[in-house]
Amino acid sequence: MRRARRAGAAGGASLDDAREVMRRCDVLAGISSMDGGIERVYLSPEHARANAQVAEWMGAAGMRPWQDAAGNARGSYPGATPDAPVLLLGSHLDTVPDAGRYDGILGVMIAIAVVRRLHANGVRLPFALEVLGFADEEGVRFGRTLLGSCAVAGTWDPAWLDLEDADGVTMREALAAFGLDPDAVGEAALDPATLVGYLEAHIEQGPLLLDAGHPLGVVSGIMGAKRFDLTMEGAAGHAGGVPMRHRRDALLGAAQTALAVERVALARGVVGTVGQMTVGPGAANVIPGRADFSLDVRAATDADRDKAWEEIRAHAVEAAGERRLAFTERLRHEARATSSERRLSEAVEAGVTAATGDAEPMELLSKAGHDAMAIASLTPYAMLFVRNGNGGVSHHPDEVVSVEDVALAIDAFEAAVLAAAQRVQDGLSA
Ligand SMILES: [Zn+2]
């Protein structure tokens, strides 16, 4: 195994690699459907162009590039033997509307940079590497997240083919227009028996590394999330004519619930957000007869999350009772909390230590979802977080990483892959 460079500061070659990674993030940022901003959604012409560009970079890095049945960009780098198992590296290439240029993209570019180094040095590992640029993580077009990684994990649901985008185009139609066979998407799935695990580098979508002064962090797990559509129904009426005490104001029940979300989340150490609310009929002189609002709850464990939701629901029911409203709930989305695997995390930790000289790298729990959540049902995972240079701003054009941090991230990710190789080697010879 190659010795790590001087710990704590990336060398000139690493900075060159980091500049190239940043340049590639800029190139992909230019492949956008949005004027003056970044937007790249699943099965769009921009998705195809991004895949073609990424395939070119994968080929130049010594990989065999290909596109799978779900539209994921993939690149294979052989191991020391033809029957070697596979270590997956990756993240996503799609974006939210008016996105930053690093969320997802950075992880794919770092993975390619690492394979490029191994290839340049003629290194073959006891496992093959496969870099995955997932086609859909954000779920912007069809309202269902993690489509690319679910296809690879073997959890693709054919019922999703009937989901429609904002223009009424079904996923089935979009896949066909993209040149893919809608009934063959499941073929993107991998066999867990052939895999070592999955490593993902990602920009931190929070401020913790920046606040603590660490360029890199090791992810201990990803919070489980539940998302609900909630409704309060009362009675619309004249804003002048109906006395205050006679009102059944749906907005007030919803607002009371939103305040309870904050109280419960603070008390229980979870996060809860009401991010959408529409009030009907929606006129300045009409009492709101109906309020539809969303709730997103996340916690370190599924049990913590569910307890918080039960308490929030009790407050909602109470608010509805006081105000003579009808409260209804619908679960829109659920993702289980996942933990990174200890041995792979130790490899990432060793990588961070080798790159930064930090003997005890900072550990973080991810509150944002990542492809690793979907891949967790296929194979163990570990993740590396790269410091967000702008106080955690993400899903926003002002998302920033520094070239120095990216250089350390490439060094750490490479060292993590080599540490994982050492562990596989030791395991094989033990
Ligand atoms: Zn992401």
Short mmCIF file of C-alpha atoms and ligand atoms in Angstrom, two decimals:
data_model
loop_
_atom_site.label_atom_id
_atom_site.label_comp_id
_atom_site.label_asym_id
_atom_site.label_seq_id
_atom_site.Cartn_x
_atom_site.Cartn_y
_atom_site.Cartn_z
CA MET A 1 0.00 0.00 0.00
CA ARG A 2 1.20 3.46 -0.84
CA ARG A 3 2.20 5.72 2.03
CA ALA A 4 -0.01 8.70 2.71
CA ARG A 5 1.39 12.10 1.87
CA ARG A 6 2.34 14.54 4.62
CA ALA A 7 -0.64 14.52 6.91
CA GLY A 8 -2.70 17.66 7.39
CA ALA A 9 -1.98 19.39 4.12
CA ALA A 10 -2.69 18.17 0.64
CA GLY A 11 0.32 18.05 -1.67
CA GLY A 12 0.62 19.83 -5.01
CA ALA A 13 -0.48 16.78 -7.00
CA SER A 14 -3.57 16.48 -4.81
CA LEU A 15 -4.38 20.15 -5.35
CA ASP A 16 -4.08 19.60 -9.11
CA ASP A 17 -6.51 16.67 -8.85
CA ALA A 18 -8.86 18.80 -6.73
CA ARG A 19 -8.77 21.65 -9.26
CA GLU A 20 -9.73 19.15 -11.96
CA VAL A 21 -12.61 17.85 -9.79
CA MET A 22 -13.81 21.44 -9.28
CA ARG A 23 -13.54 22.12 -13.01
CA ARG A 24 -15.61 19.03 -13.76
CA CYS A 25 -18.27 20.14 -11.26
CA ASP A 26 -18.35 23.43 -13.22
CA VAL A 27 -18.70 21.58 -16.53
CA LEU A 28 -21.66 19.57 -15.20
CA ALA A 29 -23.19 22.73 -13.72
CA GLY A 30 -23.30 24.01 -17.31
CA ILE A 31 -25.44 21.04 -18.38
CA SER A 32 -28.67 22.50 -17.11
CA SER A 33 -32.28 22.96 -18.18
CA MET A 34 -32.52 26.22 -16.22
CA ASP A 35 -31.45 29.63 -17.51
CA GLY A 36 -28.94 31.17 -15.13
CA GLY A 37 -29.13 28.24 -12.69
CA ILE A 38 -28.58 24.52 -12.33
CA GLU A 39 -31.33 21.97 -12.81
CA ARG A 40 -30.87 18.45 -14.11
CA VAL A 41 -33.68 15.95 -13.61
CA TYR A 42 -34.15 12.26 -14.33
CA LEU A 43 -34.48 11.14 -17.98
CA SER A 44 -34.08 14.66 -19.36
CA PRO A 45 -31.84 15.62 -22.32
CA GLU A 46 -29.45 17.11 -19.71
CA HIS A 47 -29.31 13.77 -17.90
CA ALA A 48 -28.21 12.13 -21.16
CA ARG A 49 -25.57 14.82 -21.80
CA ALA A 50 -24.23 14.55 -18.26
CA ASN A 51 -23.98 10.76 -18.55
CA ALA A 52 -22.08 11.09 -21.83
CA GLN A 53 -19.64 13.55 -20.26
CA VAL A 54 -19.15 11.38 -17.17
CA ALA A 55 -18.61 8.29 -19.36
CA GLU A 56 -15.81 10.16 -21.14
CA TRP A 57 -14.10 10.96 -17.80
CA MET A 58 -14.59 7.38 -16.59
CA GLY A 59 -12.98 6.04 -19.78
CA ALA A 60 -10.01 8.42 -19.39
CA ALA A 61 -9.60 7.19 -15.79
CA GLY A 62 -9.15 3.59 -16.92
CA MET A 63 -12.73 2.39 -16.43
CA ARG A 64 -15.11 0.73 -18.82
CA PRO A 65 -18.03 3.18 -18.90
CA TRP A 66 -21.60 2.02 -19.42
CA GLN A 67 -25.15 3.06 -18.71
CA ASP A 68 -27.46 0.68 -16.88
CA ALA A 69 -31.14 -0.12 -17.40
CA ALA A 70 -32.22 2.68 -15.03
CA GLY A 71 -30.07 5.34 -16.71
CA ASN A 72 -27.31 5.36 -14.06
CA ALA A 73 -23.82 6.20 -15.34
CA ARG A 74 -21.49 3.38 -14.34
CA GLY A 75 -17.78 2.67 -14.76
CA SER A 76 -16.00 -0.61 -14.02
CA TYR A 77 -12.36 -0.89 -12.98
CA PRO A 78 -11.14 -4.51 -12.78
CA GLY A 79 -9.67 -6.09 -9.67
CA ALA A 80 -6.53 -8.20 -9.35
CA THR A 81 -8.44 -11.35 -10.36
CA PRO A 82 -11.36 -11.81 -12.75
CA ASP A 83 -13.62 -13.22 -10.02
CA ALA A 84 -12.79 -10.47 -7.50
CA PRO A 85 -15.75 -9.01 -5.59
CA VAL A 86 -16.74 -5.38 -6.21
CA LEU A 87 -16.47 -2.27 -4.04
CA LEU A 88 -19.00 0.35 -5.15
CA LEU A 89 -18.14 4.07 -5.07
CA GLY A 90 -20.55 6.81 -6.00
CA SER A 91 -23.21 9.44 -5.47
CA HIS A 92 -25.81 11.16 -7.66
CA LEU A 93 -25.68 13.31 -10.79
CA ASP A 94 -29.21 14.78 -10.72
CA THR A 95 -30.05 18.06 -9.01
CA VAL A 96 -32.90 19.99 -7.45
CA PRO A 97 -34.08 23.19 -9.23
CA ASP A 98 -31.64 26.11 -8.81
CA ALA A 99 -29.16 23.74 -7.20
CA GLY A 100 -25.61 24.02 -6.00
CA ARG A 101 -22.91 22.38 -8.06
CA TYR A 102 -21.50 19.95 -5.48
CA ASP A 103 -24.41 18.05 -3.88
CA GLY A 104 -23.99 14.52 -5.27
CA ILE A 105 -21.80 15.57 -8.20
CA LEU A 106 -18.74 16.09 -5.98
CA GLY A 107 -18.90 12.50 -4.70
CA VAL A 108 -18.97 11.06 -8.20
CA MET A 109 -16.07 13.28 -9.31
CA ILE A 110 -13.99 12.33 -6.24
CA ALA A 111 -14.61 8.62 -6.94
CA ILE A 112 -13.47 9.05 -10.56
CA ALA A 113 -10.38 11.00 -9.39
CA VAL A 114 -9.45 8.14 -7.05
CA VAL A 115 -9.77 5.49 -9.78
CA ARG A 116 -7.77 7.74 -12.10
CA ARG A 117 -4.92 7.75 -9.55
CA LEU A 118 -5.02 3.99 -9.06
CA HIS A 119 -5.03 3.49 -12.82
CA ALA A 120 -2.14 5.92 -13.33
CA ASN A 121 -0.13 4.02 -10.70
CA GLY A 122 -1.05 0.63 -12.17
CA VAL A 123 -2.68 -0.44 -8.88
CA ARG A 124 -4.97 -3.49 -8.91
CA LEU A 125 -6.87 -4.22 -5.71
CA PRO A 126 -8.27 -7.46 -4.27
CA PHE A 127 -11.66 -6.14 -5.40
CA ALA A 128 -12.90 -4.51 -8.57
CA LEU A 129 -14.22 -0.95 -8.29
CA GLU A 130 -17.41 0.31 -9.79
CA VAL A 131 -18.19 4.01 -9.85
CA LEU A 132 -21.90 4.85 -9.93
CA GLY A 133 -23.33 8.20 -10.96
CA PHE A 134 -26.92 7.73 -9.81
CA ALA A 135 -29.49 9.12 -12.21
CA ASP A 136 -32.06 10.21 -9.64
CA GLU A 137 -31.62 10.82 -5.95
CA GLU A 138 -33.56 14.06 -5.49
CA GLY A 139 -36.85 12.80 -6.91
CA VAL A 140 -37.63 16.18 -8.49
CA ARG A 141 -39.31 14.98 -11.66
CA PHE A 142 -41.55 12.15 -10.44
CA GLY A 143 -41.84 12.98 -6.73
CA ARG A 144 -40.17 9.72 -5.68
CA THR A 145 -36.57 9.96 -4.44
CA LEU A 146 -33.63 7.55 -4.80
CA LEU A 147 -34.84 6.02 -8.08
CA GLY A 148 -31.33 5.30 -9.41
CA SER A 149 -30.00 3.70 -6.23
CA CYS A 150 -33.21 1.71 -5.64
CA ALA A 151 -32.81 0.19 -9.12
CA VAL A 152 -29.23 -0.85 -8.29
CA ALA A 153 -30.30 -2.12 -4.84
CA GLY A 154 -33.00 -4.31 -6.40
CA THR A 155 -35.83 -2.43 -4.70
CA TRP A 156 -37.22 -0.80 -7.85
CA ASP A 157 -41.02 -0.92 -7.82
CA PRO A 158 -42.61 -1.33 -11.30
CA ALA A 159 -45.62 0.62 -9.98
CA TRP A 160 -43.43 3.74 -10.17
CA LEU A 161 -43.65 3.52 -13.98
CA ASP A 162 -47.11 5.08 -13.73
CA LEU A 163 -45.89 8.15 -11.79
CA GLU A 164 -46.33 11.34 -13.82
CA ASP A 165 -44.19 14.45 -14.02
CA ALA A 166 -45.65 17.99 -13.93
CA ASP A 167 -46.41 17.77 -17.67
CA GLY A 168 -48.33 14.50 -17.33
CA VAL A 169 -45.52 12.40 -18.84
CA THR A 170 -45.37 9.00 -17.14
CA MET A 171 -42.07 7.50 -16.07
CA ARG A 172 -42.76 4.67 -18.52
CA GLU A 173 -42.97 7.19 -21.39
CA ALA A 174 -39.92 9.09 -20.17
CA LEU A 175 -37.80 5.92 -19.95
CA ALA A 176 -38.79 4.95 -23.50
CA ALA A 177 -38.03 8.47 -24.79
CA PHE A 178 -34.61 8.23 -23.10
CA GLY A 179 -33.97 5.00 -25.02
CA LEU A 180 -34.48 2.63 -22.08
CA ASP A 181 -36.85 -0.32 -21.78
CA PRO A 182 -39.35 0.50 -18.98
CA ASP A 183 -39.90 -3.18 -18.25
CA ALA A 184 -36.17 -3.90 -17.91
CA VAL A 185 -35.21 -1.33 -15.24
CA GLY A 186 -34.89 -4.11 -12.67
CA GLU A 187 -31.89 -5.42 -14.63
CA ALA A 188 -29.80 -2.60 -13.14
CA ALA A 189 -29.83 -4.52 -9.82
CA LEU A 190 -26.63 -5.98 -8.42
CA ASP A 191 -26.20 -9.32 -6.66
CA PRO A 192 -25.21 -8.67 -3.03
CA ALA A 193 -23.08 -11.83 -3.02
CA THR A 194 -20.65 -10.15 -5.44
CA LEU A 195 -20.16 -6.99 -3.35
CA VAL A 196 -17.74 -5.78 -0.68
CA GLY A 197 -19.74 -2.64 0.15
CA TYR A 198 -20.39 0.95 -0.90
CA LEU A 199 -18.45 4.14 -0.16
CA GLU A 200 -19.88 7.59 -0.81
CA ALA A 201 -18.28 11.01 -0.46
CA HIS A 202 -20.73 13.92 -0.16
CA ILE A 203 -20.70 17.59 0.76
CA GLU A 204 -22.10 18.05 4.27
CA GLN A 205 -25.52 19.69 4.00
CA GLY A 206 -25.11 21.26 7.42
CA PRO A 207 -22.61 23.47 9.28
CA LEU A 208 -21.13 21.00 11.81
CA LEU A 209 -17.73 20.41 10.17
CA LEU A 210 -17.31 24.14 9.50
CA ASP A 211 -18.25 25.03 13.09
CA ALA A 212 -15.87 22.41 14.51
CA GLY A 213 -13.02 23.36 12.16
CA HIS A 214 -12.71 19.95 10.47
CA PRO A 215 -12.36 19.61 6.69
CA LEU A 216 -13.70 16.03 6.66
CA GLY A 217 -16.00 13.85 8.73
CA VAL A 218 -17.09 10.23 8.98
CA VAL A 219 -20.82 9.53 8.74
CA SER A 220 -22.15 7.21 11.44
CA GLY A 221 -25.59 6.83 9.91
CA ILE A 222 -28.45 8.51 8.10
CA MET A 223 -31.56 9.68 9.90
CA GLY A 224 -34.85 7.99 9.11
CA ALA A 225 -37.52 10.33 7.75
CA LYS A 226 -41.29 10.28 7.53
CA ARG A 227 -43.28 12.75 5.49
CA PHE A 228 -47.00 13.32 5.92
CA ASP A 229 -49.75 15.20 4.14
CA LEU A 230 -51.93 16.67 6.87
CA THR A 231 -55.28 18.41 6.59
CA MET A 232 -57.42 20.48 8.94
CA GLU A 233 -60.99 21.01 7.77
CA GLY A 234 -63.32 23.53 9.34
CA ALA A 235 -65.81 25.92 7.81
CA ALA A 236 -65.23 28.85 5.48
CA GLY A 237 -67.22 31.95 6.24
CA HIS A 238 -67.38 35.72 6.00
CA ALA A 239 -64.44 37.42 7.69
CA GLY A 240 -66.75 40.12 8.92
CA GLY A 241 -69.99 38.31 9.56
CA VAL A 242 -68.93 35.24 11.57
CA PRO A 243 -68.20 36.10 15.24
CA MET A 244 -64.78 35.02 16.52
CA ARG A 245 -66.16 32.47 18.96
CA HIS A 246 -68.25 30.75 16.29
CA ARG A 247 -65.41 30.16 13.89
CA ARG A 248 -63.97 26.85 12.77
CA ASP A 249 -60.75 28.28 11.33
CA ALA A 250 -58.67 25.50 9.74
CA LEU A 251 -55.52 27.64 9.44
CA LEU A 252 -55.40 28.21 13.19
CA GLY A 253 -55.54 24.44 13.81
CA ALA A 254 -52.71 23.94 11.31
CA ALA A 255 -50.67 26.79 12.81
CA GLN A 256 -51.16 25.39 16.32
CA THR A 257 -49.89 22.03 15.02
CA ALA A 258 -46.85 23.66 13.36
CA LEU A 259 -45.91 25.28 16.68
CA ALA A 260 -46.31 21.90 18.40
CA VAL A 261 -43.89 20.40 15.82
CA GLU A 262 -41.22 22.85 16.94
CA ARG A 263 -41.87 22.22 20.65
CA VAL A 264 -41.83 18.42 20.30
CA ALA A 265 -38.73 18.43 18.09
CA LEU A 266 -36.78 20.64 20.51
CA ALA A 267 -37.85 18.57 23.52
CA ARG A 268 -37.01 15.24 21.90
CA GLY A 269 -33.84 16.21 20.01
CA VAL A 270 -35.30 15.34 16.60
CA VAL A 271 -36.01 17.59 13.61
CA GLY A 272 -39.49 18.42 12.36
CA THR A 273 -40.54 20.80 9.60
CA VAL A 274 -43.80 22.09 8.16
CA GLY A 275 -42.53 23.15 4.74
CA GLN A 276 -45.74 23.51 2.79
CA MET A 277 -49.12 24.97 3.68
CA THR A 278 -52.04 25.94 1.50
CA VAL A 279 -55.12 27.58 2.85
CA GLY A 280 -58.52 27.54 1.16
CA PRO A 281 -60.63 29.09 -0.13
CA GLY A 282 -57.76 31.63 0.00
CA ALA A 283 -59.14 35.14 0.16
CA ALA A 284 -58.37 37.99 2.55
CA ASN A 285 -62.01 38.32 3.56
CA VAL A 286 -62.82 34.61 3.96
CA ILE A 287 -62.17 32.46 7.04
CA PRO A 288 -59.95 29.51 6.03
CA GLY A 289 -62.16 26.44 5.78
CA ARG A 290 -59.33 24.12 4.90
CA ALA A 291 -55.57 23.93 5.48
CA ASP A 292 -53.37 21.35 3.80
CA PHE A 293 -49.85 21.15 5.19
CA SER A 294 -46.84 18.89 5.12
CA LEU A 295 -44.78 17.47 7.94
CA ASP A 296 -41.26 16.07 7.68
CA VAL A 297 -39.91 14.34 10.83
CA ARG A 298 -36.39 12.88 11.13
CA ALA A 299 -34.55 11.21 13.98
CA ALA A 300 -31.51 9.04 14.61
CA THR A 301 -33.68 5.97 15.11
CA ASP A 302 -37.02 4.97 13.66
CA ALA A 303 -38.39 4.55 17.21
CA ASP A 304 -37.43 8.15 18.17
CA ARG A 305 -38.98 9.45 14.98
CA ASP A 306 -42.22 7.53 15.48
CA LYS A 307 -42.54 8.63 19.11
CA ALA A 308 -42.12 12.26 18.04
CA TRP A 309 -44.76 11.82 15.36
CA GLU A 310 -47.21 10.27 17.82
CA GLU A 311 -46.79 13.24 20.15
CA ILE A 312 -47.24 15.71 17.28
CA ARG A 313 -50.33 13.85 16.16
CA ALA A 314 -51.79 14.04 19.67
CA HIS A 315 -51.31 17.83 19.62
CA ALA A 316 -52.95 18.02 16.18
CA VAL A 317 -55.94 15.99 17.38
CA GLU A 318 -56.21 18.21 20.45
CA ALA A 319 -56.06 21.38 18.33
CA ALA A 320 -58.73 19.97 16.03
CA GLY A 321 -60.92 19.09 19.03
CA GLU A 322 -60.65 22.57 20.57
CA ARG A 323 -61.51 24.22 17.29
CA ARG A 324 -64.12 21.72 16.03
CA LEU A 325 -62.01 20.78 13.01
CA ALA A 326 -61.58 17.47 11.22
CA PHE A 327 -57.95 16.34 11.19
CA THR A 328 -56.71 13.81 8.63
CA GLU A 329 -53.23 12.42 7.95
CA ARG A 330 -51.63 10.55 5.08
CA LEU A 331 -48.13 9.07 5.12
CA ARG A 332 -46.45 10.26 1.91
CA HIS A 333 -42.92 8.93 2.32
CA GLU A 334 -40.95 6.80 4.72
CA ALA A 335 -37.22 6.07 4.86
CA ARG A 336 -35.76 3.90 7.57
CA ALA A 337 -32.80 5.11 9.60
CA THR A 338 -29.62 3.32 8.54
CA SER A 339 -26.21 2.89 10.16
CA SER A 340 -22.92 2.77 8.38
CA GLU A 341 -21.01 -0.48 8.72
CA ARG A 342 -18.25 -0.53 11.33
CA ARG A 343 -15.45 -2.05 9.24
CA LEU A 344 -16.07 0.20 6.25
CA SER A 345 -16.37 3.24 8.53
CA GLU A 346 -13.04 2.33 10.09
CA ALA A 347 -11.57 2.36 6.58
CA VAL A 348 -13.01 5.86 6.00
CA GLU A 349 -11.72 6.94 9.41
CA ALA A 350 -8.26 5.61 8.54
CA GLY A 351 -8.51 7.53 5.26
CA VAL A 352 -9.36 10.79 7.03
CA THR A 353 -6.53 10.27 9.51
CA ALA A 354 -4.05 9.58 6.70
CA ALA A 355 -5.12 12.70 4.80
CA THR A 356 -5.56 15.20 7.64
CA GLY A 357 -3.41 13.84 10.46
CA ASP A 358 -6.50 13.99 12.68
CA ALA A 359 -6.17 10.90 14.92
CA GLU A 360 -9.84 10.97 15.88
CA PRO A 361 -11.89 12.15 12.93
CA MET A 362 -15.20 13.84 13.65
CA GLU A 363 -18.24 11.57 13.41
CA LEU A 364 -21.57 12.91 12.16
CA LEU A 365 -25.11 11.67 11.76
CA SER A 366 -26.54 12.72 8.41
CA LYS A 367 -29.89 14.45 8.65
CA ALA A 368 -30.17 14.59 4.86
CA GLY A 369 -30.97 11.50 2.82
CA HIS A 370 -28.37 9.98 0.51
CA ASP A 371 -28.06 7.19 -2.05
CA ALA A 372 -26.34 5.14 0.67
CA MET A 373 -29.77 4.79 2.36
CA ALA A 374 -31.11 2.85 -0.61
CA ILE A 375 -27.86 0.92 -1.11
CA ALA A 376 -27.95 -0.11 2.59
CA SER A 377 -30.51 -2.78 1.74
CA LEU A 378 -28.05 -4.23 -0.83
CA THR A 379 -24.65 -4.00 0.83
CA PRO A 380 -22.96 -2.30 3.82
CA TYR A 381 -21.98 1.33 3.40
CA ALA A 382 -19.82 4.06 4.84
CA MET A 383 -19.67 7.76 3.97
CA LEU A 384 -17.20 10.62 3.99
CA PHE A 385 -18.50 14.17 4.47
CA VAL A 386 -16.64 17.15 3.01
CA ARG A 387 -16.91 20.49 4.83
CA ASN A 388 -19.52 22.85 3.46
CA GLY A 389 -17.76 26.21 3.13
CA ASN A 390 -20.94 28.22 3.45
CA GLY A 391 -22.42 27.30 6.81
CA GLY A 392 -24.30 24.29 5.50
CA VAL A 393 -26.02 26.01 2.58
CA SER A 394 -27.04 23.30 0.11
CA HIS A 395 -29.80 22.82 -2.49
CA HIS A 396 -28.86 26.40 -3.32
CA PRO A 397 -26.49 28.10 -5.82
CA ASP A 398 -24.35 29.42 -2.93
CA GLU A 399 -23.23 25.91 -1.94
CA VAL A 400 -19.41 26.03 -1.61
CA VAL A 401 -16.43 23.73 -1.01
CA SER A 402 -12.79 24.78 -1.01
CA VAL A 403 -10.21 23.29 -3.35
CA GLU A 404 -8.01 22.50 -0.31
CA ASP A 405 -10.80 20.49 1.32
CA VAL A 406 -11.50 18.65 -1.94
CA ALA A 407 -7.79 17.76 -2.19
CA LEU A 408 -7.94 16.29 1.32
CA ALA A 409 -11.18 14.49 0.42
CA ILE A 410 -9.60 12.83 -2.62
CA ASP A 411 -6.60 11.76 -0.52
CA ALA A 412 -8.89 10.45 2.24
CA PHE A 413 -11.21 8.63 -0.16
CA GLU A 414 -8.25 6.98 -1.88
CA ALA A 415 -6.76 6.01 1.49
CA ALA A 416 -10.17 4.64 2.56
CA VAL A 417 -10.32 2.44 -0.55
CA LEU A 418 -6.77 1.22 0.14
CA ALA A 419 -7.63 0.58 3.81
CA ALA A 420 -10.69 -1.41 2.73
CA ALA A 421 -8.43 -3.37 0.37
CA GLN A 422 -6.06 -4.10 3.25
CA ARG A 423 -8.98 -5.38 5.31
CA VAL A 424 -10.20 -7.62 2.49
CA GLN A 425 -6.63 -8.86 2.02
CA ASP A 426 -6.31 -9.59 5.75
CA GLY A 427 -9.72 -11.27 5.74
CA LEU A 428 -8.75 -13.47 2.81
CA SER A 429 -5.45 -14.51 4.36
CA ALA A 430 -6.86 -14.96 7.88
ZN ZN B 1 -27.02 14.69 -2.46
#
